[in-house]
Coordinates of C-alpha atoms in Angstrom, one line a residue:
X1 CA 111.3 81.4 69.8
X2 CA 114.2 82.5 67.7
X3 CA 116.5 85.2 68.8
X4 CA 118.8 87.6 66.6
X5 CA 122.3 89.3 67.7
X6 CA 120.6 92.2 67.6
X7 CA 118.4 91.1 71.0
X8 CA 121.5 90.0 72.3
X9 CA 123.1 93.2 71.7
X10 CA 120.4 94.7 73.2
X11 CA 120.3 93.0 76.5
X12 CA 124.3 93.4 76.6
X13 CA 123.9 97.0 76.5
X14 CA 121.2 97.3 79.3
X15 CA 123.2 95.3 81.8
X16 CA 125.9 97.8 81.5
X17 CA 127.9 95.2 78.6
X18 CA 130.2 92.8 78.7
X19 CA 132.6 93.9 81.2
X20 CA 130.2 94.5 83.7
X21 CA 129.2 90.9 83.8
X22 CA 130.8 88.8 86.8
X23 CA 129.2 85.7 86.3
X24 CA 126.1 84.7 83.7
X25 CA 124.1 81.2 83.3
X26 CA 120.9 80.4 83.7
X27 CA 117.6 78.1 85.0
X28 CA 114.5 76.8 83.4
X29 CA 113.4 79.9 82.6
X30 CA 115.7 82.7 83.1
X31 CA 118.6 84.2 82.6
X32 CA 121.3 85.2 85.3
X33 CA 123.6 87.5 86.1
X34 CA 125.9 88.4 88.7
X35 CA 127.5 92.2 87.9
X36 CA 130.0 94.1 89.1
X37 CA 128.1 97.4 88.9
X38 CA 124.2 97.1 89.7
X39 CA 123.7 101.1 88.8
X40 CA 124.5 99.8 85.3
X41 CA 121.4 97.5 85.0
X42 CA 118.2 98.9 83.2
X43 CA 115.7 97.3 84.3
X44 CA 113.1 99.6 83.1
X45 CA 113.7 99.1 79.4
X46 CA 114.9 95.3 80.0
X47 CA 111.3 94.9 80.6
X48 CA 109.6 96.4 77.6
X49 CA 111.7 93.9 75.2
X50 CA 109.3 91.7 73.6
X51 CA 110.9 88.5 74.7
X52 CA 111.5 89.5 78.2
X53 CA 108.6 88.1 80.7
X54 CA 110.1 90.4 83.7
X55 CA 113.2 91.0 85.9
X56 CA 113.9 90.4 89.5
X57 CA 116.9 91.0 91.7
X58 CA 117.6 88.5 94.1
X59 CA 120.4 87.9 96.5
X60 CA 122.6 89.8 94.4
X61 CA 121.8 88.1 91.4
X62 CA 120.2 89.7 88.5
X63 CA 117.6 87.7 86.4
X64 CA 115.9 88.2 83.3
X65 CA 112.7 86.1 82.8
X66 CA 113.0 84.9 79.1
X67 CA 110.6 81.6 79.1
X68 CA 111.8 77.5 78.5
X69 CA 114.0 79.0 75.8
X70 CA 116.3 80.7 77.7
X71 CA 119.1 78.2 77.2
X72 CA 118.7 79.4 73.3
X73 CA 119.4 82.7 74.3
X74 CA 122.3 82.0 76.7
X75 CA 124.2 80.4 74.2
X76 CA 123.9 82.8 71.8
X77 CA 124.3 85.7 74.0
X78 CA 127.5 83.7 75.5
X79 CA 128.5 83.1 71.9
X80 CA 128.5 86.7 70.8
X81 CA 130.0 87.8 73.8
X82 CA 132.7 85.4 74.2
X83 CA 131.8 84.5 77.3
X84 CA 132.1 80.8 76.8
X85 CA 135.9 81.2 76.8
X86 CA 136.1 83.1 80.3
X87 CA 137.3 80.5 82.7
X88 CA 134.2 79.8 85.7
X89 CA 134.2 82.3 88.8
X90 CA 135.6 80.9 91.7
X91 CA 133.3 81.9 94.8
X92 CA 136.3 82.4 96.9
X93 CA 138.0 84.5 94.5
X94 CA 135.8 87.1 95.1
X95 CA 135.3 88.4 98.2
X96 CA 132.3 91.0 97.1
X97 CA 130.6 87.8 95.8
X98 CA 131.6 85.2 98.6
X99 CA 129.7 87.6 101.1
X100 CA 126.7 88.0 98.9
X101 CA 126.3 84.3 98.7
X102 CA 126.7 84.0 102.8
X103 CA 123.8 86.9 102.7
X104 CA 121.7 84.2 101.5
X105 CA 118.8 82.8 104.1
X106 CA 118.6 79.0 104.7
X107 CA 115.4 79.3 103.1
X108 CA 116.6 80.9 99.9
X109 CA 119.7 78.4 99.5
X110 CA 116.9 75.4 99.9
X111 CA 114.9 77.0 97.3
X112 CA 117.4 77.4 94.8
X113 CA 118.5 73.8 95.5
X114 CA 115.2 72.2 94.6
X115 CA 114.2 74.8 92.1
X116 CA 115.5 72.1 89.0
X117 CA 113.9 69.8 91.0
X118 CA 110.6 70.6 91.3
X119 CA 109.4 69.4 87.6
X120 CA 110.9 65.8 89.1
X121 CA 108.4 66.2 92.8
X122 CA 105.6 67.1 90.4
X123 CA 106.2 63.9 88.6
X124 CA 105.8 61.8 91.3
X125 CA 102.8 62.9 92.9
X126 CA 101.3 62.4 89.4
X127 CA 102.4 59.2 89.2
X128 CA 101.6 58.0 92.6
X129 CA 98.0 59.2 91.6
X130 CA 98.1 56.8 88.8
X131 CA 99.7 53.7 90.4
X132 CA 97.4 53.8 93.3
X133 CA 94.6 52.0 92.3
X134 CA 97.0 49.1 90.9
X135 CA 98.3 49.3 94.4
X136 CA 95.3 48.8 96.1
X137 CA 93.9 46.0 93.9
X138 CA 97.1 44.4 93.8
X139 CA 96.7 44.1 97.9
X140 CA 93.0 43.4 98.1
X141 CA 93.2 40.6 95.3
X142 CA 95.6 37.5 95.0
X143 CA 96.2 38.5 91.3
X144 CA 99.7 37.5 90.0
X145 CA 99.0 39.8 86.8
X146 CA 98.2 42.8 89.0
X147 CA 101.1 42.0 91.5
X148 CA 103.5 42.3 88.6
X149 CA 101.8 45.7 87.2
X150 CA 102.1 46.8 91.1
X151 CA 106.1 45.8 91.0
X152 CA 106.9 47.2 87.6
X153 CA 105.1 50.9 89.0
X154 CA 106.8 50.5 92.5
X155 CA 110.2 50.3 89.7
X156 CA 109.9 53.4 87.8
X157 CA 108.5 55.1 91.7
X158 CA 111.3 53.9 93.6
X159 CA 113.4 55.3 90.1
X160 CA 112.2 58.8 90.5
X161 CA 112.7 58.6 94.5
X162 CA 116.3 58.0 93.5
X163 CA 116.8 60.5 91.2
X164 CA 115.1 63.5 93.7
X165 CA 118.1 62.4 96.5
X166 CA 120.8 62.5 93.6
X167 CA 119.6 65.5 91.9
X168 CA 119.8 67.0 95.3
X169 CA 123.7 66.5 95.9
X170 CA 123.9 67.5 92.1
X171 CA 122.3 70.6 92.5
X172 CA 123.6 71.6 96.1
X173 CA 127.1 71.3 94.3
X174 CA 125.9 73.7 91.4
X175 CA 124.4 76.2 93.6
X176 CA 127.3 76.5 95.9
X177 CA 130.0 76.5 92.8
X178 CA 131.0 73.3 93.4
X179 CA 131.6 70.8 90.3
X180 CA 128.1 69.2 89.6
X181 CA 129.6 65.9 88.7
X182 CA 131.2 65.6 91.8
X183 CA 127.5 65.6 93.4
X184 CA 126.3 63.2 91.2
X185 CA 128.5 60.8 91.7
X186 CA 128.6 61.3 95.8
X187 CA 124.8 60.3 95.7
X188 CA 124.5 57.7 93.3
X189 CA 127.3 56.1 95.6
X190 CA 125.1 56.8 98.8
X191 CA 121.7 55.3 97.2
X192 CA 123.6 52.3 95.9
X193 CA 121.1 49.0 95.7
X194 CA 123.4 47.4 97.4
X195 CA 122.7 49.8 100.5
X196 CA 119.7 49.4 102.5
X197 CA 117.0 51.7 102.9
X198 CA 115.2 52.4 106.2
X199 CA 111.6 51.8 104.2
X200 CA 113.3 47.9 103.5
X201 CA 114.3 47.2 106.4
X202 CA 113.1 43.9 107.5
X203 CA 112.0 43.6 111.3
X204 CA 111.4 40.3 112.9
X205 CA 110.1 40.1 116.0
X206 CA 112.1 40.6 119.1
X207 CA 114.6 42.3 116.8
X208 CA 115.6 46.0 117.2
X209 CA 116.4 48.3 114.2
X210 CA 120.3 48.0 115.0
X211 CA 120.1 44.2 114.9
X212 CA 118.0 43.7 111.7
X213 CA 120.2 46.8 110.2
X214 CA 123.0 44.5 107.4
X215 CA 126.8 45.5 108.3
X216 CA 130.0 45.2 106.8
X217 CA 132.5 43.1 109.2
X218 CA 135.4 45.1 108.0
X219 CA 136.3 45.7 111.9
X220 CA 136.7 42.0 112.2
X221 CA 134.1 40.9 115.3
X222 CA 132.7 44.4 115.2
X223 CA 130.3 45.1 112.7
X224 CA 130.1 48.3 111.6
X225 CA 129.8 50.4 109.8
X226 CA 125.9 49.8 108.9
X227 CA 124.9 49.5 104.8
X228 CA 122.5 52.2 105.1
X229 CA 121.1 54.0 102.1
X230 CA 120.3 57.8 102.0
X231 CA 117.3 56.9 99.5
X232 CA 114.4 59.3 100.6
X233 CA 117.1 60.9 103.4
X234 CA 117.1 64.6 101.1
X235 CA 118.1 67.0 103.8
X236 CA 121.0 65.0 105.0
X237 CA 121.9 64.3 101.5
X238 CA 122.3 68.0 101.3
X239 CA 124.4 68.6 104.5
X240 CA 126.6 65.8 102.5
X241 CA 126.9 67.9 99.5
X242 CA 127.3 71.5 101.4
X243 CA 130.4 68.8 103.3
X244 CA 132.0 67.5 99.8
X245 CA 131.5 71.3 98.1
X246 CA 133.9 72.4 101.2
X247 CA 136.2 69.5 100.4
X248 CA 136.8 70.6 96.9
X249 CA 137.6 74.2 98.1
X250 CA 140.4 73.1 100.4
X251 CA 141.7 70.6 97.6
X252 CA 141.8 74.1 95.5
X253 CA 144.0 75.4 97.7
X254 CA 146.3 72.9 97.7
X255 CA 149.1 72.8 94.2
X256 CA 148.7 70.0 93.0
X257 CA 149.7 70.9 89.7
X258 CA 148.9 68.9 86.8
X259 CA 147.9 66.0 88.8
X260 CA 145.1 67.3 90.1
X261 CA 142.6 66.0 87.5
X262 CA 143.9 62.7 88.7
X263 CA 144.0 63.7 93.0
X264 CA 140.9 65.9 93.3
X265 CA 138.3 64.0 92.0
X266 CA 139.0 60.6 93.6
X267 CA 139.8 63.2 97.2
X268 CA 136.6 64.7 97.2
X269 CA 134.4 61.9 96.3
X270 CA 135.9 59.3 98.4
X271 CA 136.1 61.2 101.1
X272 CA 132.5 62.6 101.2
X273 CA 131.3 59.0 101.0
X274 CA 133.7 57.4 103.7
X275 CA 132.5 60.3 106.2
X276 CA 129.0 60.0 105.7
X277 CA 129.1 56.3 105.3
X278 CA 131.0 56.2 109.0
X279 CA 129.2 59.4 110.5
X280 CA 126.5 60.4 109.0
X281 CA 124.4 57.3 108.0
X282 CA 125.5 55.5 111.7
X283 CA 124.0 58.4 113.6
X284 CA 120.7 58.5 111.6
X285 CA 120.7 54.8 113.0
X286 CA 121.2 55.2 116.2
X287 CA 118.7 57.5 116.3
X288 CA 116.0 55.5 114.7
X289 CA 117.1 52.5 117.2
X290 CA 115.9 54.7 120.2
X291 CA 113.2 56.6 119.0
X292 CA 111.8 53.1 118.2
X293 CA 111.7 52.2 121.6
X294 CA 110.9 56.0 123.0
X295 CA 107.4 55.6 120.7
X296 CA 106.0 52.2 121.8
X297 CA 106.4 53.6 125.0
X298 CA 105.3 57.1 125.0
X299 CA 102.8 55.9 122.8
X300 CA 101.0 53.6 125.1
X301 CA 101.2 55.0 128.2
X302 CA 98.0 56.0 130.2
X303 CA 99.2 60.1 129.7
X304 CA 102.3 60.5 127.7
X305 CA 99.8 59.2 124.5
X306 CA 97.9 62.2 124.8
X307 CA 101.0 64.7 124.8
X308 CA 103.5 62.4 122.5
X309 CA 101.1 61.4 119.8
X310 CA 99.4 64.1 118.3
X311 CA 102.6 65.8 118.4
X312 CA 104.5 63.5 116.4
X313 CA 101.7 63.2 114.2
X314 CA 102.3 67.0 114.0
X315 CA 105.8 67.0 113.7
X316 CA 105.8 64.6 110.5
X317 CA 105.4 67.0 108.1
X318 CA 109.1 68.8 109.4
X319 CA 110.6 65.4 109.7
X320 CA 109.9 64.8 106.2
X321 CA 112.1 67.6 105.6
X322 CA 115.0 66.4 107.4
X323 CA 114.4 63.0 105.6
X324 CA 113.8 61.8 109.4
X325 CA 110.5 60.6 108.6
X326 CA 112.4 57.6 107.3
X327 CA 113.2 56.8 111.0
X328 CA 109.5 55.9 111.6
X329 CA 109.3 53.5 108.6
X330 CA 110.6 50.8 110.4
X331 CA 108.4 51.0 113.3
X332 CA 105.4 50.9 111.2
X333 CA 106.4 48.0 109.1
X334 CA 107.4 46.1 112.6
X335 CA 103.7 47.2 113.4
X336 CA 102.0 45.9 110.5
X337 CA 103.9 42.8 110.2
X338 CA 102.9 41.9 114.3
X339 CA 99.2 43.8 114.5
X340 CA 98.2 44.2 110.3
X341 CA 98.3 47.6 111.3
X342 CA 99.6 51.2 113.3
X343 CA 98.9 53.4 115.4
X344 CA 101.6 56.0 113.9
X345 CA 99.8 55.4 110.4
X346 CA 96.8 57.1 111.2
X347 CA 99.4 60.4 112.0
X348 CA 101.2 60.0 109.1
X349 CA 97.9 60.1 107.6
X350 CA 96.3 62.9 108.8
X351 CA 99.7 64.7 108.2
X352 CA 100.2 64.1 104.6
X353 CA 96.5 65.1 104.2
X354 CA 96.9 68.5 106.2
X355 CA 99.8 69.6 103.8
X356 CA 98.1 69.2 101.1
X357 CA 95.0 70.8 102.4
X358 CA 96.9 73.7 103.3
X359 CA 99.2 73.8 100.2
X360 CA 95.2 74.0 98.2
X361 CA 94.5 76.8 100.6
X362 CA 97.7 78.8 99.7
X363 CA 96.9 78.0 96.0
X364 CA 93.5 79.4 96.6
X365 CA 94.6 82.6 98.5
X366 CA 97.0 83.4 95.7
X367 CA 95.0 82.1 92.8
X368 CA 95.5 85.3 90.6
X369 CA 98.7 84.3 89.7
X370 CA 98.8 81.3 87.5
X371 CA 102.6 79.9 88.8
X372 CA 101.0 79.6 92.3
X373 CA 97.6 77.8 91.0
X374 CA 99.9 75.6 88.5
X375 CA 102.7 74.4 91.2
X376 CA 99.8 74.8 94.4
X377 CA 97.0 72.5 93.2
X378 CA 98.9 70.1 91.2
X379 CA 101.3 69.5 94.3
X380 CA 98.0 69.1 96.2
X381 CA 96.3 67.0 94.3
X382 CA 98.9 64.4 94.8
X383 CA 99.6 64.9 98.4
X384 CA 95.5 64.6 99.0
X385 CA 95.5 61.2 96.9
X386 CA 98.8 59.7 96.8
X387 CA 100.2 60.7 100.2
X388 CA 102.9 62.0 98.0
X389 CA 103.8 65.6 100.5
X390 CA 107.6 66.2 99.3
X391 CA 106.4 68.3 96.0
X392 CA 103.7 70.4 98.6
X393 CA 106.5 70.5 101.1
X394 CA 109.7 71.3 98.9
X395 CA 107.6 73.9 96.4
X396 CA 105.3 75.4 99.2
X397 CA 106.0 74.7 102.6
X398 CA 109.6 75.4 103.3
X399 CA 109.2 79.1 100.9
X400 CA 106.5 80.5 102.2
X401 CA 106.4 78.8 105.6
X402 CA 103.3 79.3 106.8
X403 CA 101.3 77.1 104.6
X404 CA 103.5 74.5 107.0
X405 CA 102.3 76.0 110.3
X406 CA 99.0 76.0 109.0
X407 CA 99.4 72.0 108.4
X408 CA 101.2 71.5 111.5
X409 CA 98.7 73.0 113.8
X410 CA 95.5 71.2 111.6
X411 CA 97.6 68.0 112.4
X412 CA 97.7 68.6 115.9
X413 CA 94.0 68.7 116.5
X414 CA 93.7 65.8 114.5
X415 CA 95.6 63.4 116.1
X416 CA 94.8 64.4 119.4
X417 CA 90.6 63.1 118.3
X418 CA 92.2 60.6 116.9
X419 CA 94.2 59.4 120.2
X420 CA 91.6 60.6 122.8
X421 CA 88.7 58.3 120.8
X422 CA 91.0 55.0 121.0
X423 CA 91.1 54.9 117.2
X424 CA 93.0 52.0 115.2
X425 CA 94.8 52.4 111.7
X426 CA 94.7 48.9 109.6
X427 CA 97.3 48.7 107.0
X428 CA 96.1 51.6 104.4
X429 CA 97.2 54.1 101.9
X430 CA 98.9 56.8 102.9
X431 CA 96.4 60.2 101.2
X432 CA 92.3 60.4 102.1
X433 CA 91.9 56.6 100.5
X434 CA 93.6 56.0 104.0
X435 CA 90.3 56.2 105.8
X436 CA 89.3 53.1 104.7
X437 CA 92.1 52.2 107.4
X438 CA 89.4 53.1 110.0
X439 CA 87.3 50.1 108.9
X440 CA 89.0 47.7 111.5
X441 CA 89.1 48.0 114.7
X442 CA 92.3 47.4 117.3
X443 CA 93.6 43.9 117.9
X444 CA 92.2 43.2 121.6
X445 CA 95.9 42.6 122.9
X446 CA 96.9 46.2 122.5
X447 CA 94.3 47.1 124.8
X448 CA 93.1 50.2 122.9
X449 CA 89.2 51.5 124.4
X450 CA 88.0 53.4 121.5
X451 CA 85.0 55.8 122.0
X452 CA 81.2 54.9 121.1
X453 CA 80.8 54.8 117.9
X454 CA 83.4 52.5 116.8
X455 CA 86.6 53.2 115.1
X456 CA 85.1 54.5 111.7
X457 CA 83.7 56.8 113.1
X458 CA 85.7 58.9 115.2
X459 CA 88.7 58.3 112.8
X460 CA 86.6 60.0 109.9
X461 CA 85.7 63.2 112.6
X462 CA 89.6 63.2 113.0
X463 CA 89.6 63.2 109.3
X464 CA 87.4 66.1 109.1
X465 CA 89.2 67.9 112.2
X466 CA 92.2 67.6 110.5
X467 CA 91.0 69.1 106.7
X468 CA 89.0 72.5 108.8
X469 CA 91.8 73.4 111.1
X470 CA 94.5 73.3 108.5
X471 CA 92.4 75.2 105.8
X472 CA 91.1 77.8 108.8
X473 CA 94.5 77.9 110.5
X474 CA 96.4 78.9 106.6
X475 CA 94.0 81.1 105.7
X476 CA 94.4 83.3 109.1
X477 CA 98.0 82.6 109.1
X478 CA 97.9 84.5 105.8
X479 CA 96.5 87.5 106.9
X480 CA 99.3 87.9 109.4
X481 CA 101.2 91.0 107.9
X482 CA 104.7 89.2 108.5
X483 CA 103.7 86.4 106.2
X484 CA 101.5 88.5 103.9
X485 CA 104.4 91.2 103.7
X486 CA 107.1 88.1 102.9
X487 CA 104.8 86.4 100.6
X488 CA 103.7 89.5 98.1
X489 CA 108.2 90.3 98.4
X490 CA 109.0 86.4 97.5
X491 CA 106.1 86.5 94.6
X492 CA 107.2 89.5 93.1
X493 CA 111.1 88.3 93.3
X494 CA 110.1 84.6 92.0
X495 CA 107.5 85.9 89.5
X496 CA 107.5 89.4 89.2
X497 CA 103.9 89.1 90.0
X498 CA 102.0 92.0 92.0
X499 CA 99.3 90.8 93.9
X500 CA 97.9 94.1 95.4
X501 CA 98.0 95.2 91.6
X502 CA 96.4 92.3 90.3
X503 CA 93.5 91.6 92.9
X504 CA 92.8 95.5 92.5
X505 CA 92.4 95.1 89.0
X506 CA 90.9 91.6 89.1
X507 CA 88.2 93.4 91.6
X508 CA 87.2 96.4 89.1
X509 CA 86.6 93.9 86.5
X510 CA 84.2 91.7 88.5
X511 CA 82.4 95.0 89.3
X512 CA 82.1 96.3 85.5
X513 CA 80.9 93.2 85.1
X514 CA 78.2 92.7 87.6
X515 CA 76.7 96.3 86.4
X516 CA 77.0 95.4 82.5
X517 CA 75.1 92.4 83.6
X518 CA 72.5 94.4 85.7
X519 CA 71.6 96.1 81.9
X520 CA 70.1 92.0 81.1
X521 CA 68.7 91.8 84.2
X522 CA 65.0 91.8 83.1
X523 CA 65.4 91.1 79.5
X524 CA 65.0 87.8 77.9
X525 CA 64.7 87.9 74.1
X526 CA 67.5 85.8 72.1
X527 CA 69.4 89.1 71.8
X528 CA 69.8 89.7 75.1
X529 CA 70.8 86.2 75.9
X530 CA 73.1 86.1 73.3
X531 CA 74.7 89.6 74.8
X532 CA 74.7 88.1 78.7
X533 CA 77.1 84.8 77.3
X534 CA 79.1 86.8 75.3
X535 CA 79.5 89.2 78.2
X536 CA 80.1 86.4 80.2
X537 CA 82.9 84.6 77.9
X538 CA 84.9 88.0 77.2
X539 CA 84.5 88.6 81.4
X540 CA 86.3 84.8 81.6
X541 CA 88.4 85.5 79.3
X542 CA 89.4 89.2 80.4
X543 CA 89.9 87.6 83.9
X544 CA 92.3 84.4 82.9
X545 CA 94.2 87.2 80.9
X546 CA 95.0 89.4 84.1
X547 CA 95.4 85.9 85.8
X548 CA 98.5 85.0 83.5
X549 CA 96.4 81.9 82.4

């Protein structure tokens, strides 16, 4: 879409113009604004512009929903103004909007984070959709073509994986005010190959995490620090970047004069990589090493099983979060190296499957508005195939929360069947495909009794335990006015999207329909036929219009 000076002009003068802007930029879709006089804003008549989608207000922050154009608009409207020669606001220059920043929830700050992320989340769970048969071929047949299709995949996967734990520092420093190139470089430097990722560890046996975990010798006899990568690690990745954005503040208030082009940058960076490469990164291992040897006992004993297991299994989802769900990739791989299987597969399993079950149910719920359907089902979809949960969790889960609970609690059921029967997970994907996991039974050393019936088939009832109680546990969830009350406020902020309004509407329409339909009833000549589809297609269409579709 093309837009004049006069549209710009227009919006100028509804925000209360040019010297009642503090701060304006913008997202995928909207534009920003941070003013020093809210009274000023018209939001009213902002709305009725034909290029304007909506408006919300937000933690302070004004934004007007233009579409995937917006960054048309800002120019021009930065260009017009002279806004592009204003120098950037510095968040602790202001103290009015320091403490609207510190008003912000965890939540919100997390959401704004991954927001430019989410198009990247979405990616991958397509993609693990379509590199999973390859994957699965590749494993079941001693193909050399299909091993090389699997490693080229596995390339541009492992690529993307990269890019979500970079683009995080990037965009924790943007949000916050820091300088975005800053971030980019502190997690490239953090996910360098020549770092070693948990899921790569290799495990022989008799070794422990900390042993098989490379070092530098730069201590002379003692080796430390450890070459670990933050690859997949995304909430410590941000905690790094909320660390280096604090950095740069302090260097600010330091005069360096004019060598700080030279001072700050190599200050910030170096030292955000030095203190998570000798704090951070060290205590993530340590932490792994025990809980390694805290599972394969809690995880066999005669009563601790029953209590430990299913809730780890529930506690997966969370972890991923935290990027500690990398801590358990080592114990599986020793696993399947030594047995050709897991126990902790099976939860991770049933987890990844419960998120996206519940994430489908929240899309459901909220299927009148056409964001929620788009982000909810697609997100889904490649949690339920792929085993891919980070888009469900990061787009879904952490917002609205209870989609989350909903998973956690279907999880819980699940793995408690799954532990209670005795049943066995052989080395298998990690969506629904992994029932085919079920197939083999427990190697006769771990000394595993599963229930009658045989491992199949009470790991496909924990299957089907798992998929009920997380759709049956969301849905009541939702009904809970606390969630239902935060849910319409975050829609309406996010989207401008009422859905009391819509449903009401959506409801009169089906009930038009049903009576226009009732005329047709008892009628069939070619006319009346011809009247019932058309009937029908302008009722579809009416609806998919009041649905944003």
């Amino acid at each position: 879409m093309k837009y004049g000076i006069e549209d710009v002009k227009k919006i100028t003068s509804l925000v209360g113009g040019v010297e009642n802007i503090e701060k304006v930029y913008h997202c995928m879709t909207r534009l920003r604004l941070i003013l020093r006089d809210k009274n000023l804003f018209k939001a009213d008549e902002i709305k009725k512009l034909d290029f304007v989608s909506g408006v919300i207000l937000s933690s302070g922050e004004y934004q007007i929903i233009i579409g995937p154009t917006v960054n048309k608009f800002y120019e021009l409207f930065c260009k017009e103004n002279g806004l592009n020669s204003l120098p950037k606001l510095d968040i602790n220059e202001d103290k009015e909007l320091n403490m609207k920043v510190q008003r912000k929830s965890f939540l919100t700050f997390i959401s704004q984070v991954f927001a430019p992320l989410l198009i990247i989340l979405i990616a991958i769970g397509l993609w693990e959709m379509i590199r999973m048969p390859i994957f699965l071929l590749s494993n079941s047949l001693d193909k050399e073509w299909l091993n090389e299709w699997n490693d080229l995949n596995q390339t541009i996967s492992r690529g993307m994986t990269y890019f979500v734990v970079i683009g995080v520092a990037w965009s924790t420093f943007k949000v916050m005010g820091g300088k975005e190139i800053y971030g980019l470089v502190i997690g490239v430097i953090l996910c360098n190959p020549l770092l070693t990722a948990l899921m790569d560890l290799e495990i022989k046996e008799g070794q422990t995490i900390l042993e098989a975990m490379p070092s530098w010798g730069i201590f002379g006899d003692l080796r430390y620090p450890w070459k670990i990568s933050f690859e997949g690690m995304v909430i410590p990745m941000v905690i790094v970047a909320v660390m280096g954005v604090h950095i740069q503040r302090l260097m600010q208030k330091v005069n360096l004069g004019s060598f700080r082009m030279l001072v700050e940058p190599v200050t910030v960076i170096l030292l955000t990589s030095l203190i998570s490469i000798l704090t951070i990164a060290p205590l993530g291992l340590l932490f792994t090493s025990y809980l390694s040897l805290a599972f394969n006992f809690l995880m066999t004993h005669n009563i601790t099983k029953y209590i430990f297991t299913p809730v780890i299994g529930a506690l997966y989802s969370p972890m991923v979060i935290f990027g500690l769900h990398r801590t358990i990739t080592p114990i599986i791989m020793q696993d399947i190296a030594q047995y050709q299987g897991s126990l902790i597969l099976g939860l991770l399993i049933f987890s990844n499957v419960s998120t996206a079950i519940a994430t489908f149910t929240f899309g459901f719920r909220y299927k009148n508005c056409k964001k929620i359907r788009q982000i909810a089902y697609s997100n889904a979809t490649s949690g339920l195939i792929a085993g891919v949960t980070e888009p469900c969790i990061y787009s879904v889960g952490i917002k609205y929360v209870y989609p989350m609970i909903g998973a956690i609690i279907g999880t819980y059921f699940g793995c408690l069947l799954y532990t209670a029967a005795g049943v066995w997970t052989s080395a298998a994907p990690f969506g629904i495909l992994g029932v085919i996991g079920f197939a083999i039974k427990a190697p006769e050393s771990l000394g595993i009794q599963t229930w009658i019936g045989g491992n199949m088939l009470w790991g496909l009832f924990s299957m089907i335990t798992t998929i009920s109680i997380s759709c049956i546990a969301t849905l009541l969830l939702s009904k809970i006015k606390f969630f239902e009350q935060r849910t319409l406020k975050l829609l309406k902020d996010e989207y401008d999207f009422d859905v009391n309004k819509i449903n009401e509407q959506v409801l009169l329409l089906k009930t038009k329909y049903k009576e226009d339909l009732n005329q047709f009833s008892n009628k069939k000549s070619k006319e009346d036929i011809y009247n019932k589809k058309i009937l029908k297609e302008e009722y579809k269409k009416n609806i998919k219009v009041l649905r944003g579709a």
